[in-house]
Every structure is written in structure tokens, then in C-alpha cells.
Short mmCIF file of C-alpha atoms in Angstrom, two decimals:
data_model
loop_
_atom_site.label_atom_id
_atom_site.label_comp_id
_atom_site.label_asym_id
_atom_site.label_seq_id
_atom_site.Cartn_x
_atom_site.Cartn_y
_atom_site.Cartn_z
CA UNK A 1 20.82 -8.76 7.33
CA UNK A 2 17.70 -11.36 5.83
CA UNK A 3 18.18 -13.27 8.62
CA UNK A 4 17.96 -10.55 11.27
CA UNK A 5 14.71 -8.92 9.60
CA UNK A 6 12.89 -12.90 9.24
CA UNK A 7 13.33 -12.98 13.10
CA UNK A 8 12.31 -9.83 13.52
CA UNK A 9 9.62 -9.51 11.41
CA UNK A 10 8.38 -12.68 12.78
CA UNK A 11 8.10 -10.14 16.35
CA UNK A 12 6.42 -7.73 14.41
CA UNK A 13 3.67 -9.93 13.04
CA UNK A 14 2.87 -10.69 16.71
CA UNK A 15 2.30 -7.38 18.17
CA UNK A 16 0.60 -6.11 15.25
CA UNK A 17 -2.34 -9.01 15.54
CA UNK A 18 -2.64 -8.53 19.35
CA UNK A 19 -0.84 -5.32 20.52
CA UNK A 20 -4.59 -3.77 20.05
CA UNK A 21 -6.30 -6.63 21.99
CA UNK A 22 -3.92 -6.57 24.37
CA UNK A 23 -4.02 -2.95 25.71
CA UNK A 24 -8.02 -3.19 25.45
CA UNK A 25 -9.50 -6.68 26.59
CA UNK A 26 -6.20 -6.93 28.69
CA UNK A 27 -5.34 -3.69 30.10
CA UNK A 28 -8.46 -2.18 30.14
CA UNK A 29 -8.02 0.57 27.64
CA UNK A 30 -11.69 1.85 25.74
CA UNK A 31 -11.03 1.49 22.13
CA UNK A 32 -10.57 5.77 22.05
CA UNK A 33 -7.65 5.42 24.22
CA UNK A 34 -6.31 2.86 22.09
CA UNK A 35 -6.55 4.17 18.98
CA UNK A 36 -5.48 7.86 20.38
CA UNK A 37 -2.02 6.48 22.04
CA UNK A 38 -1.23 4.43 19.24
CA UNK A 39 -1.29 7.92 17.06
CA UNK A 40 0.34 10.23 19.70
CA UNK A 41 3.34 6.53 19.01
CA UNK A 42 3.14 7.19 15.44
CA UNK A 43 3.57 11.52 15.38
CA UNK A 44 6.54 10.57 17.97
CA UNK A 45 7.87 8.73 15.49
CA UNK A 46 7.68 11.21 12.78
CA UNK A 47 8.81 14.26 15.11
CA UNK A 48 12.15 11.73 16.05
CA UNK A 49 12.94 10.37 12.09
CA UNK A 50 15.23 13.25 11.05
CA UNK A 51 17.15 13.96 14.29
CA UNK A 52 17.30 9.78 14.37
CA UNK A 53 18.88 9.75 11.46
CA UNK A 54 21.73 12.85 11.73
CA UNK A 55 22.22 10.65 15.47
CA UNK A 56 22.96 7.62 12.69
CA UNK A 57 26.05 9.35 11.20
CA UNK A 58 27.67 10.61 13.78
CA UNK A 59 27.68 7.34 15.86
CA UNK A 60 27.42 4.82 12.94
CA UNK A 61 24.35 3.14 11.67
CA UNK A 62 25.35 -0.48 13.26
CA UNK A 63 25.94 0.10 16.98
CA UNK A 64 22.56 2.57 16.59
CA UNK A 65 20.88 -0.79 15.23
CA UNK A 66 22.22 -2.96 17.60
CA UNK A 67 21.94 -0.70 20.78
CA UNK A 68 17.83 0.00 19.65
CA UNK A 69 17.34 -3.24 19.18
CA UNK A 70 18.62 -3.85 22.72
CA UNK A 71 16.80 -1.01 23.82
CA UNK A 72 13.70 -2.35 22.53
CA UNK A 73 13.68 -5.61 23.68
CA UNK A 74 13.96 -4.30 27.28
CA UNK A 75 10.88 -1.69 26.54
CA UNK A 76 8.70 -4.39 25.00
CA UNK A 77 9.39 -6.65 28.06
CA UNK A 78 8.26 -3.93 30.07
CA UNK A 79 5.01 -3.62 28.28
CA UNK A 80 3.41 -6.55 30.32
CA UNK A 81 3.38 -4.68 32.99
CA UNK A 82 1.30 -1.94 31.86
CA UNK A 83 -1.76 -1.29 33.46
CA UNK A 84 -3.31 2.26 32.45
CA UNK A 85 -2.91 4.65 29.54
CA UNK A 86 -0.49 7.14 31.38
CA UNK A 87 1.56 3.60 32.06
CA UNK A 88 1.48 2.68 28.25
CA UNK A 89 2.67 6.08 27.43
CA UNK A 90 5.25 6.18 29.33
CA UNK A 91 7.17 3.03 28.14
CA UNK A 92 5.40 3.80 24.10
CA UNK A 93 6.57 7.44 23.98
CA UNK A 94 10.01 6.50 24.01
CA UNK A 95 9.96 3.20 21.82
CA UNK A 96 9.07 5.29 19.58
CA UNK A 97 11.93 7.21 19.34
CA UNK A 98 14.44 4.43 19.99
CA UNK A 99 12.39 3.33 17.02
CA UNK A 100 12.41 6.05 14.47
CA UNK A 101 16.16 5.25 15.35
CA UNK A 102 16.26 1.92 14.35
CA UNK A 103 14.64 2.50 11.23
CA UNK A 104 16.78 5.42 10.36
CA UNK A 105 19.71 3.01 10.74
CA UNK A 106 18.26 -0.21 8.65
CA UNK A 107 18.27 2.35 5.48
CA UNK A 108 22.22 3.77 6.90
CA UNK A 109 23.50 0.26 6.87
CA UNK A 110 22.24 -0.87 3.91
CA UNK A 111 23.29 2.41 1.69
CA UNK A 112 27.09 2.41 3.28
CA UNK A 113 27.17 -1.50 3.61
CA UNK A 114 25.91 -2.76 0.55
CA UNK A 115 27.69 -2.21 -2.72
CA UNK A 116 25.64 0.90 -4.26
CA UNK A 117 25.02 -2.08 -7.01
CA UNK A 118 22.69 -3.92 -5.36
CA UNK A 119 21.51 -0.95 -2.85
CA UNK A 120 17.95 -1.34 -4.51
CA UNK A 121 17.95 -5.16 -4.80
CA UNK A 122 18.78 -5.54 -1.20
CA UNK A 123 15.52 -3.57 -0.57
CA UNK A 124 12.88 -5.93 -2.63
CA UNK A 125 15.09 -8.82 -1.33
CA UNK A 126 14.59 -8.02 2.65
CA UNK A 127 11.09 -6.54 1.90
CA UNK A 128 10.07 -9.51 0.41
CA UNK A 129 11.94 -11.44 3.57
CA UNK A 130 9.56 -8.70 5.72
CA UNK A 131 6.41 -9.85 4.11
CA UNK A 132 7.13 -13.84 4.85
CA UNK A 133 7.66 -13.46 8.76
CA UNK A 134 4.79 -10.90 9.44
CA UNK A 135 2.69 -14.07 7.94
CA UNK A 136 4.29 -16.12 9.99
CA UNK A 137 4.09 -13.80 13.06
CA UNK A 138 0.32 -13.24 12.61
CA UNK A 139 -0.31 -17.00 11.67
CA UNK A 140 1.72 -17.63 15.27
CA UNK A 141 0.02 -15.01 16.96
CA UNK A 142 -3.75 -16.38 16.19
CA UNK A 143 -2.91 -19.70 18.67
CA UNK A 144 -2.34 -17.06 21.26
CA UNK A 145 -5.54 -15.34 20.19
CA UNK A 146 -7.57 -18.41 20.37
CA UNK A 147 -7.34 -18.10 24.46
CA UNK A 148 -7.28 -15.55 24.24
CA UNK A 149 -6.57 -14.87 27.81
CA UNK A 150 -3.60 -12.24 29.80
CA UNK A 151 -1.50 -15.16 30.07
CA UNK A 152 -1.09 -15.48 25.89
CA UNK A 153 -1.42 -11.86 25.58
CA UNK A 154 1.52 -11.34 27.57
CA UNK A 155 3.63 -14.70 26.15
CA UNK A 156 2.84 -12.86 22.56
CA UNK A 157 4.65 -9.66 23.69
CA UNK A 158 7.25 -11.71 25.06
CA UNK A 159 7.92 -13.60 21.52
CA UNK A 160 8.11 -9.86 20.09
CA UNK A 161 10.59 -8.56 22.82
CA UNK A 162 12.58 -11.82 22.05
CA UNK A 163 12.76 -10.82 18.18
CA UNK A 164 14.43 -7.46 19.14
CA UNK A 165 16.93 -9.34 21.16
CA UNK A 166 17.44 -11.91 18.39
CA UNK A 167 17.72 -9.42 15.63
CA UNK A 168 20.12 -7.55 17.50
CA UNK A 169 22.65 -10.61 18.29
CA UNK A 170 22.47 -11.44 14.44
CA UNK A 171 22.79 -8.09 13.66
CA UNK A 172 26.19 -7.55 16.01
CA UNK A 173 27.94 -10.09 13.33
CA UNK A 174 28.08 -7.43 11.05
CA UNK A 175 31.08 -5.64 10.18
CA UNK A 176 31.41 -2.38 12.37
CA UNK A 177 30.22 0.94 9.91
CA UNK A 178 31.96 3.92 11.20
CA UNK A 179 30.47 7.73 11.87
CA UNK A 180 30.38 10.03 8.93
CA UNK A 181 32.53 12.80 9.96
CA UNK A 182 30.62 15.61 9.22
CA UNK A 183 32.22 19.51 8.15
CA UNK A 184 32.43 21.89 10.27
CA UNK A 185 30.47 24.21 7.97
CA UNK A 186 27.43 21.68 7.13
CA UNK A 187 23.91 22.26 8.97
CA UNK A 188 22.90 19.22 11.71
CA UNK A 189 19.87 18.42 9.71
CA UNK A 190 21.36 19.00 6.50
CA UNK A 191 18.01 16.62 4.74
CA UNK A 192 15.39 18.90 6.13
CA UNK A 193 17.33 21.89 4.68
CA UNK A 194 17.35 19.32 1.53
CA UNK A 195 13.78 21.38 0.18
CA UNK A 196 13.27 19.17 -3.13
CA UNK A 197 13.97 15.83 -1.06
CA UNK A 198 11.33 17.05 1.63
CA UNK A 199 8.98 18.20 -1.21
CA UNK A 200 9.52 14.40 -2.29
CA UNK A 201 8.97 12.78 1.52
CA UNK A 202 5.32 14.63 1.78
CA UNK A 203 4.00 13.36 -1.83
CA UNK A 204 5.74 9.56 -1.47
CA UNK A 205 3.66 10.44 1.74
CA UNK A 206 0.76 10.81 0.50
CA UNK A 207 0.77 8.21 -1.83
CA UNK A 208 1.83 5.33 0.75
CA UNK A 209 -1.93 6.35 1.87
CA UNK A 210 -2.74 3.42 -0.42
CA UNK A 211 -1.74 0.77 2.24
CA UNK A 212 -4.86 2.53 4.20
CA UNK A 213 -6.78 0.96 1.45
CA UNK A 214 -6.09 -2.59 1.87
CA UNK A 215 -5.88 -2.37 5.82
CA UNK A 216 -8.46 -0.02 6.37
CA UNK A 217 -11.12 1.07 3.35
CA UNK A 218 -11.32 -2.52 2.00
CA UNK A 219 -12.63 -4.48 4.73
CA UNK A 220 -15.22 -1.99 5.01
CA UNK A 221 -16.34 -1.43 1.72
CA UNK A 222 -16.48 -5.05 1.18
CA UNK A 223 -18.83 -5.66 4.10
CA UNK A 224 -21.43 -3.25 3.82
CA UNK A 225 -21.00 -1.88 0.64
CA UNK A 226 -20.72 -5.24 -2.04
CA UNK A 227 -22.24 -8.39 -1.84
CA UNK A 228 -18.81 -10.55 -1.36
CA UNK A 229 -18.25 -13.16 1.03
CA UNK A 230 -16.67 -11.60 4.15
CA UNK A 231 -14.06 -14.51 2.92
CA UNK A 232 -13.08 -12.34 0.51
CA UNK A 233 -10.78 -9.92 2.50
CA UNK A 234 -8.47 -12.79 3.22
CA UNK A 235 -8.06 -13.79 -0.74
CA UNK A 236 -7.03 -10.51 -1.38
CA UNK A 237 -4.68 -9.96 1.85
CA UNK A 238 -3.03 -13.12 0.21
CA UNK A 239 -3.13 -11.94 -3.04
CA UNK A 240 -1.09 -9.16 -1.90
CA UNK A 241 1.67 -10.50 0.73
CA UNK A 242 2.61 -13.34 -1.54
CA UNK A 243 2.68 -10.73 -4.55
CA UNK A 244 4.92 -8.49 -2.68
CA UNK A 245 6.45 -11.76 -1.63
CA UNK A 246 7.31 -13.47 -5.38
CA UNK A 247 7.33 -10.19 -7.40
CA UNK A 248 8.92 -7.53 -5.69
CA UNK A 249 12.76 -7.65 -6.82
CA UNK A 250 11.17 -7.98 -10.30
CA UNK A 251 9.96 -4.72 -9.97
CA UNK A 252 12.82 -2.93 -8.45
CA UNK A 253 14.66 -3.61 -11.59
CA UNK A 254 14.00 -0.90 -13.87
CA UNK A 255 14.57 2.05 -11.36
CA UNK A 256 18.15 1.49 -10.65
CA UNK A 257 18.38 5.36 -12.32
CA UNK A 258 16.81 8.34 -10.98
CA UNK A 259 14.70 8.64 -14.09
CA UNK A 260 13.41 5.63 -14.11
CA UNK A 261 12.27 5.87 -10.63
CA UNK A 262 10.61 9.20 -11.70
CA UNK A 263 8.53 6.64 -14.06
CA UNK A 264 8.03 3.41 -11.74
CA UNK A 265 6.53 6.85 -9.24
CA UNK A 266 4.29 7.83 -12.60
CA UNK A 267 3.28 4.29 -13.33
CA UNK A 268 2.45 4.14 -9.15
CA UNK A 269 -0.02 6.27 -9.26
CA UNK A 270 -1.87 5.05 -12.84
CA UNK A 271 -1.70 1.89 -11.84
CA UNK A 272 -3.49 3.10 -8.59
CA UNK A 273 -5.96 5.41 -10.65
CA UNK A 274 -7.09 1.74 -12.86
CA UNK A 275 -7.38 -0.40 -9.15
CA UNK A 276 -9.44 2.86 -7.57
CA UNK A 277 -12.16 2.13 -10.59
CA UNK A 278 -12.21 -1.18 -10.04
CA UNK A 279 -13.01 -1.33 -6.80
CA UNK A 280 -15.29 1.55 -7.36
CA UNK A 281 -17.31 -0.61 -9.85
CA UNK A 282 -17.25 -3.48 -6.98
CA UNK A 283 -19.85 -1.94 -4.76
CA UNK A 284 -22.64 -1.68 -8.53
CA UNK A 285 -21.65 -5.64 -9.76
CA UNK A 286 -23.28 -8.72 -7.95
CA UNK A 287 -22.13 -12.60 -7.22
CA UNK A 288 -19.32 -13.82 -8.88
CA UNK A 289 -19.09 -10.45 -11.20
CA UNK A 290 -18.03 -8.92 -7.76
CA UNK A 291 -15.52 -11.15 -6.60
CA UNK A 292 -13.76 -10.95 -9.75
CA UNK A 293 -13.56 -6.95 -9.85
CA UNK A 294 -12.35 -7.50 -6.39
CA UNK A 295 -9.40 -9.33 -7.61
CA UNK A 296 -8.49 -7.07 -10.47
CA UNK A 297 -8.38 -4.26 -8.34
CA UNK A 298 -6.33 -5.92 -5.80
CA UNK A 299 -4.19 -7.14 -8.25
CA UNK A 300 -3.68 -3.67 -10.12
CA UNK A 301 -2.93 -2.67 -6.40
CA UNK A 302 -0.34 -4.62 -5.52
CA UNK A 303 1.50 -3.54 -9.30
CA UNK A 304 1.21 -0.12 -7.64
CA UNK A 305 2.85 -1.11 -4.26
CA UNK A 306 5.55 -2.65 -6.21
CA UNK A 307 6.49 0.64 -8.06
CA UNK A 308 5.97 3.02 -5.77
CA UNK A 309 7.99 1.23 -3.08
CA UNK A 310 10.81 0.72 -5.85
CA UNK A 311 10.77 4.04 -7.01
CA UNK A 312 11.26 5.01 -3.07
CA UNK A 313 13.91 3.52 -2.28
CA UNK A 314 16.11 4.65 -5.72
CA UNK A 315 15.00 8.12 -4.92
CA UNK A 316 16.05 8.20 -1.18
CA UNK A 317 18.76 6.77 -2.27
CA UNK A 318 19.85 8.35 -4.33
CA UNK A 319 19.06 12.55 -3.57
CA UNK A 320 21.09 11.34 -0.19
CA UNK A 321 24.83 13.33 0.49
CA UNK A 322 26.96 10.35 0.38
CA UNK A 323 28.41 11.44 4.01
CA UNK A 324 24.59 11.39 5.51
CA UNK A 325 22.27 8.49 4.41
CA UNK A 326 21.46 8.17 7.83
CA UNK A 327 19.23 11.40 8.04
CA UNK A 328 18.25 10.67 4.76
CA UNK A 329 16.46 7.73 5.59
CA UNK A 330 15.48 8.79 8.52
CA UNK A 331 13.61 11.53 6.63
CA UNK A 332 12.71 9.41 4.01
CA UNK A 333 10.75 7.01 6.88
CA UNK A 334 8.46 10.40 7.63
CA UNK A 335 6.76 9.77 4.98
CA UNK A 336 5.49 6.48 5.06
CA UNK A 337 4.74 7.11 8.43
CA UNK A 338 2.49 10.11 7.28
CA UNK A 339 0.76 8.31 5.01
CA UNK A 340 -0.18 5.79 8.03
CA UNK A 341 -1.40 8.52 9.97
CA UNK A 342 -3.15 9.92 7.03
CA UNK A 343 -4.57 6.81 5.47
CA UNK A 344 -7.45 6.11 7.70
CA UNK A 345 -9.30 9.43 7.81
CA UNK A 346 -8.77 9.88 4.21
CA UNK A 347 -9.62 6.80 2.63
CA UNK A 348 -12.31 5.69 4.93
CA UNK A 349 -13.82 9.45 4.06
CA UNK A 350 -13.62 9.23 0.41
CA UNK A 351 -14.60 5.64 0.01
CA UNK A 352 -17.13 4.96 2.70
CA UNK A 353 -18.57 9.02 3.20
CA UNK A 354 -18.56 9.09 -1.29
CA UNK A 355 -19.07 5.58 -2.25
CA UNK A 356 -18.23 4.98 -6.41
CA UNK A 357 -17.23 8.57 -6.97
CA UNK A 358 -15.18 9.33 -3.70
CA UNK A 359 -12.96 6.19 -5.30
CA UNK A 360 -12.43 7.96 -8.48
CA UNK A 361 -11.52 11.33 -7.12
CA UNK A 362 -9.14 9.25 -4.48
CA UNK A 363 -7.48 7.59 -7.61
CA UNK A 364 -7.04 10.32 -9.87
CA UNK A 365 -5.28 12.08 -6.98
CA UNK A 366 -3.24 9.06 -6.41
CA UNK A 367 -2.05 9.53 -9.90
CA UNK A 368 -1.41 13.52 -9.77
CA UNK A 369 0.75 12.42 -6.92
CA UNK A 370 2.49 9.50 -9.14
CA UNK A 371 3.17 12.29 -11.29
CA UNK A 372 4.65 14.88 -9.38
CA UNK A 373 7.28 12.99 -8.21
CA UNK A 374 8.61 12.41 -11.10
CA UNK A 375 8.56 16.15 -11.90
CA UNK A 376 9.61 16.40 -7.92
CA UNK A 377 13.32 14.03 -8.82
CA UNK A 378 13.74 15.76 -12.22
CA UNK A 379 13.76 19.46 -9.64
CA UNK A 380 16.08 17.89 -7.17
CA UNK A 381 18.81 17.13 -10.26
CA UNK A 382 18.21 19.53 -12.14
CA UNK A 383 19.43 21.81 -8.42
CA UNK A 384 21.83 19.27 -7.76
CA UNK A 385 23.95 20.29 -11.08
CA UNK A 386 23.12 23.62 -10.69
CA UNK A 387 24.68 23.22 -7.26
CA UNK A 388 28.12 20.82 -8.65
CA UNK A 389 27.90 20.93 -12.23
CA UNK A 390 30.74 18.06 -11.70
CA UNK A 391 28.74 16.15 -10.43
CA UNK A 392 26.69 14.76 -13.12
CA UNK A 393 23.41 12.40 -12.74
CA UNK A 394 23.10 10.54 -9.20
CA UNK A 395 21.62 6.49 -9.69
CA UNK A 396 20.35 5.42 -6.76
CA UNK A 397 22.81 1.99 -8.14
CA UNK A 398 25.34 1.21 -10.84
CA UNK A 399 22.69 0.81 -13.63
CA UNK A 400 25.73 -1.95 -14.77
CA UNK A 401 25.03 -3.99 -12.50
CA UNK A 402 23.74 -7.21 -12.37
CA UNK A 403 20.11 -7.61 -11.83
CA UNK A 404 20.66 -11.70 -10.41
CA UNK A 405 21.32 -10.82 -6.98
CA UNK A 406 18.12 -8.90 -5.42
CA UNK A 407 18.11 -8.05 -2.24
CA UNK A 408 15.84 -5.32 0.54
CA UNK A 409 15.60 -3.79 3.44
CA UNK A 410 12.88 -3.39 5.59
CA UNK A 411 13.27 -0.14 7.83
CA UNK A 412 11.91 2.60 5.90
CA UNK A 413 8.39 1.49 4.10
CA UNK A 414 6.39 0.30 7.12
CA UNK A 415 4.84 -2.53 4.79
CA UNK A 416 2.11 -4.26 7.56
CA UNK A 417 3.73 -2.71 10.37
CA UNK A 418 1.47 -0.43 11.14
CA UNK A 419 2.03 2.82 13.27
CA UNK A 420 0.12 1.00 15.71
CA UNK A 421 2.69 2.00 18.56
CA UNK A 422 5.37 2.24 15.71
CA UNK A 423 7.83 0.77 18.17
CA UNK A 424 6.64 -2.89 19.01
CA UNK A 425 5.89 -3.21 15.39
CA UNK A 426 8.68 -5.83 14.52
CA UNK A 427 11.32 -3.30 13.14
CA UNK A 428 8.58 -1.91 10.30
CA UNK A 429 8.19 -3.74 7.11
CA UNK A 430 10.22 -3.31 3.58
#
């Protein structure tokens, strides 16, 4: 799984770095058309997530994952023939549906193929691998972008397609995972009917807008509202990328139980409050103090991101029904996709539009959402205990397990894959 994730996310890095420029400079789409196309595909992926998860449970996650990656390889290759807005959508919309299926299948593979005692560690390890792969891919893309020619863009797109095919080949060696047989009286879309879980998904999506701080708001904030040099943006990205690679596994410790995951969500919200408060001060400072404040805030944001990811994985596994992991992982991924849709508008409107007060409002909002997630977890535990008194608490993994082996997954939370035709993003990120 780690090898497939690494190969696939190298392709994801190629796509992230080149997709917008390919569509604007090579295909000839306007910036508005490009943004609209990405938004449409993100919405399609969001709407397809739960049904795709249901299909994953019925067919088997490994089979769905391998077939989805093969389809993505073929259709991504066809992207090189795109010549208009309409032709892009003809390919990108079905790709978004298939991407939703492979995201749900990845989470379900981990849920069903990995020992419960190691699920969270698997998610954390694979997320670290994801960030390494994305870093390699974006670095390689820089070579192609330097040429800025049609041939260079086509080469990068085909590289992404090849990464899908290679990942499918590696994953074909996984042992088959049989489909789950649904009881005749069981509802088809069980996860969507689970009110506590879906409330968690909404709050998780609201919390996930913090990814837009680093990717959207901060570059603009640093450029227009501080006196920090523009290379500071790269420094903050490096801190985040390296921090996830080094510390995601460690941050997942203590979230094995749902109670620990709830605490991690609260701490993530508070860390984001601290980060936003420090970011707000950077617009009032000068010189080296500004640089120091930005780095300190980036570290607080990194801590929040690590805790939020670990909490989300634990809750998504811990609240899932044993016979519906595909559905629950598909529904869980909707939160991250919702955050991607909301982030550009919300974070830029508050931070760039309101300045320092906007940062504080945003930080308080994150703190409230983090606290709310912990309350939703308690609600879910109570409702499940009342429905099945003999079931007891549901851990995301065995709390007595050793923490020595740490492993992650990419599919759920879209780390740096973005919603840019999530279909072409190389499989999502941790």
C-alpha cells in the first residue's frame, strides 16, 4: 500500500503543479472557466462519495480500487486531447465519479485489510508517504513547467496517467477482500442515515477549511498585508510538508479511542485559534519579527493539522458499522471535499477582507468547531450504546496495541491534492 501511495502521489504532484497551467496556457481556457471546471468536478466528487462507498462494500474494496485506478489512467491519458471547456468536462466529470470510488475504496481497504490495532498508524504512515510523493512530483513538474510548451504539459499529464497505472499494478498484488453481504432489511446508504456521523462530517469539513489558510490565504496575506519577503511562502510550505512527514505518525498516538480522538479535535481547534491570532499580528509587525511570527503561526497550524487528521481517521473508523466501511469512508471524504469548496471563499474573505479581526473570528470559529466535534463523538457513542447496550465503546483500534508500527493512508483527507478535478489529483492525500 505504501509503494502504491508513493507512486500515485508522485503523479498527483505532477497534476497539482501543472493542471491549471495546462488548461489555461495549452488548452486555452480562461481563468474563470478553469476555476468553474474545477468547482464542477469537486461537486460531482462530493455527491458521488457515499454511493461510491456503497458500491465498494458490495463489490469489494480492492477490486474497486484497482479498477478505478486503471480507468483513471486511461481517462487521464485522454486529457491530452482536450481542446475546449466542454471536452474537459466530458472527461473530468466521469473522472470525478471514479475518483470518489477510489477514495472510498482506499479507506475501506485499510479498514478491512489492516489489523484494527494498526489502522490509525497505517493512516499516519501513508500520509507521510503521501507528502513525500507530492513533494517529489511537484519538484519534477517544475522541470516541465520551465519549458512551458504543449509537449511539456502533455508529458506531465501522461506521467500522472502512468502513476495511476503503476499504482493499480502494485495494488493488484494485495490479497482479495471479499464484498460485504448486506442484510435484506438494511438501508442502502447507511452512512447517510447515521445522523451523528453526518453531523461529524459537516463539522470535519468546516475544520478542513484550515488547509486553505496555507494554500490560499497565506500567500496573499504575506504578499499584500505584511512586509515579509515572498520567499517566506516557500519556507512555510516546507515547514508544513516536512512536519507532516516527520510527525504525523507520532501525532496519531493517543487517538486510538474515540474519547482520545475527541480531545485531539478540541486541541486542533485551539491550536488553530493560536495560529490565527499569531498570523493576525504579523500584519502589524515589521522585519524579522514578522518572519518569526509567521514561522511560529505555521508551527501552530502544523500541530492543528496533525491533530485534526488523526482525530478524523479515528472517528471515521470508530463510528463506522462493521459491514459498511466503504460507505462510511466515502461519506467521511465528503467532509474534506466540502472544506476544499468552502476554503477559498471563507478564508480569503475573512483574512484579506477583514484583516486582523477576520483572523480572530476565523480562529474562534475553528475552536468552536473543534469543541463541537468532541461533543458529536459523545452523542454518537451515547446513541450507539442506547441502540445496542451490549456493544460497549467502539475503539478505532485496539488500545492495548503497540505503537511501534506506524502506517497511513491517503484517501480521505485530501492533503495537498486539492479539488482541482480531484479526479486527476493522483489519488488524494492523507
